[in-house]
XYZ file of C-alpha atoms in Angstrom:
156
model
C 42.869 43.657 59.693
C 44.795 46.888 59.979
C 42.556 48.173 62.760
C 42.572 44.835 64.592
C 46.361 44.696 64.359
C 46.721 48.243 65.628
C 44.476 47.501 68.619
C 46.202 44.189 69.403
C 49.655 45.778 69.251
C 48.474 48.667 71.434
C 47.178 46.277 74.097
C 50.208 43.970 73.963
C 53.050 45.203 71.716
C 54.779 41.794 71.496
C 51.703 39.983 70.207
C 51.936 38.562 66.705
C 48.952 39.280 64.522
C 48.384 36.772 61.757
C 46.262 36.200 58.697
C 45.356 32.689 57.497
C 45.270 31.620 53.853
C 43.075 28.655 53.008
C 41.338 28.999 49.647
C 44.326 29.903 47.394
C 42.186 31.789 44.910
C 42.291 35.386 43.722
C 41.042 36.808 47.023
C 43.635 34.948 49.097
C 46.320 35.934 46.601
C 45.436 39.604 47.046
C 45.196 39.252 50.824
C 48.547 37.435 50.932
C 50.305 40.105 48.842
C 49.037 42.773 51.237
C 49.706 40.870 54.491
C 53.164 39.590 53.539
C 54.551 42.837 52.157
C 57.032 44.790 54.257
C 55.280 47.467 56.255
C 51.924 45.719 56.510
C 50.547 45.507 60.058
C 50.479 41.705 59.869
C 53.308 39.858 61.643
C 52.721 36.270 60.533
C 51.086 34.707 57.498
C 49.665 31.217 57.788
C 48.500 28.459 55.492
C 45.906 25.699 55.873
C 46.998 22.637 53.920
C 44.744 19.585 53.573
C 44.280 16.938 50.961
C 40.946 17.855 49.415
C 38.209 15.452 48.544
C 40.037 15.073 45.223
C 43.037 13.684 47.125
C 46.511 15.082 46.710
C 45.695 17.086 43.568
C 44.388 20.137 45.455
C 47.056 19.816 48.161
C 49.827 19.828 45.552
C 48.290 22.888 43.927
C 48.045 24.697 47.274
C 51.669 23.867 48.134
C 52.845 25.274 44.789
C 50.728 28.407 45.189
C 51.977 28.987 48.756
C 55.560 28.514 47.602
C 55.068 30.954 44.717
C 53.535 33.519 47.048
C 56.444 33.293 49.493
C 58.939 33.784 46.670
C 57.485 37.245 45.944
C 59.431 38.709 48.847
C 63.233 38.405 49.160
C 63.045 38.654 52.962
C 59.690 37.080 53.795
C 57.874 37.521 57.075
C 57.394 34.653 59.476
C 55.017 32.027 58.108
C 53.254 29.082 59.744
C 51.159 26.176 58.635
C 48.172 26.807 60.882
C 46.463 23.561 59.948
C 47.678 20.443 58.154
C 45.855 17.168 57.878
C 43.965 14.607 55.920
C 40.611 12.859 55.911
C 41.191 9.262 57.034
C 37.541 8.255 56.613
C 37.549 9.502 53.025
C 41.031 8.559 51.782
C 42.224 6.066 54.394
C 44.652 6.322 57.268
C 47.758 5.759 55.141
C 46.823 8.717 52.970
C 46.275 10.838 56.075
C 49.831 9.893 57.084
C 51.185 10.682 53.605
C 49.402 14.037 53.537
C 50.749 15.128 56.909
C 54.237 13.809 56.130
C 54.232 15.605 52.767
C 53.212 18.917 54.324
C 55.825 18.456 57.073
C 58.518 17.774 54.469
C 57.489 20.796 52.417
C 57.250 23.102 55.454
C 60.637 22.141 56.876
C 62.258 22.889 53.515
C 60.745 26.382 53.359
C 62.872 28.887 55.319
C 60.036 31.342 56.133
C 57.946 28.625 57.811
C 58.608 28.576 61.535
C 55.943 26.164 62.751
C 53.231 23.698 61.819
C 50.035 22.641 63.570
C 48.594 19.211 62.775
C 44.825 19.444 62.797
C 42.915 17.694 64.593
C 43.739 15.639 67.673
C 40.637 13.464 67.850
C 37.624 12.347 65.837
C 35.038 13.259 68.420
C 33.482 16.076 66.413
C 35.238 15.736 63.045
C 36.671 13.107 60.729
C 40.305 14.254 60.589
C 41.683 13.237 63.953
C 44.964 11.579 64.823
C 43.008 9.610 67.396
C 40.034 7.668 66.061
C 36.725 8.122 67.853
C 37.313 4.792 69.625
C 40.592 6.061 71.102
C 43.087 4.261 68.831
C 46.011 6.353 67.550
C 46.211 6.464 63.782
C 49.530 5.803 61.953
C 50.059 9.525 61.260
C 50.660 10.001 64.997
C 53.840 7.903 64.860
C 55.059 9.837 61.825
C 54.561 13.136 63.649
C 56.492 11.863 66.669
C 59.355 10.692 64.388
C 59.410 14.063 62.634
C 59.474 15.908 65.942
C 62.352 13.765 67.179
C 64.259 14.277 63.916
C 63.715 18.025 63.916
C 64.803 18.280 67.541
C 67.977 16.296 66.795
C 68.673 18.524 63.784
C 68.717 21.685 65.867
C 71.212 20.441 68.446
């Protein structure tokens, strides 16, 4: 990561090099502590936050772990949620909506988090999409649009 960051910054100094966290175990904890510390060559730290096949239990655990990690540093680096979503075919579309809404609510309350990407747009090659394979928009899409409108209004 250090070498890749050095090369990326050499080629384009304004580029932001990031490291994603997605397993929340010992290895990610160590990687996070290194990447998020002042002076590391990493500019942005990101999280992947999904309801697991056990439902919200793993998501809640990951949110608490991510929050604890961010609290290690008084002036944390920029953070993003690189991927947030649910599995509508496993847990239902309402739970997909609740998962995304919960991650949005958590992320907007965390000062270091500067952005969030909802993953995925369509169900053509996966089972997480906001648009079902038949083209219908799932309920989570409306929630995302409401959140975007509310966040935009809040910054004016």
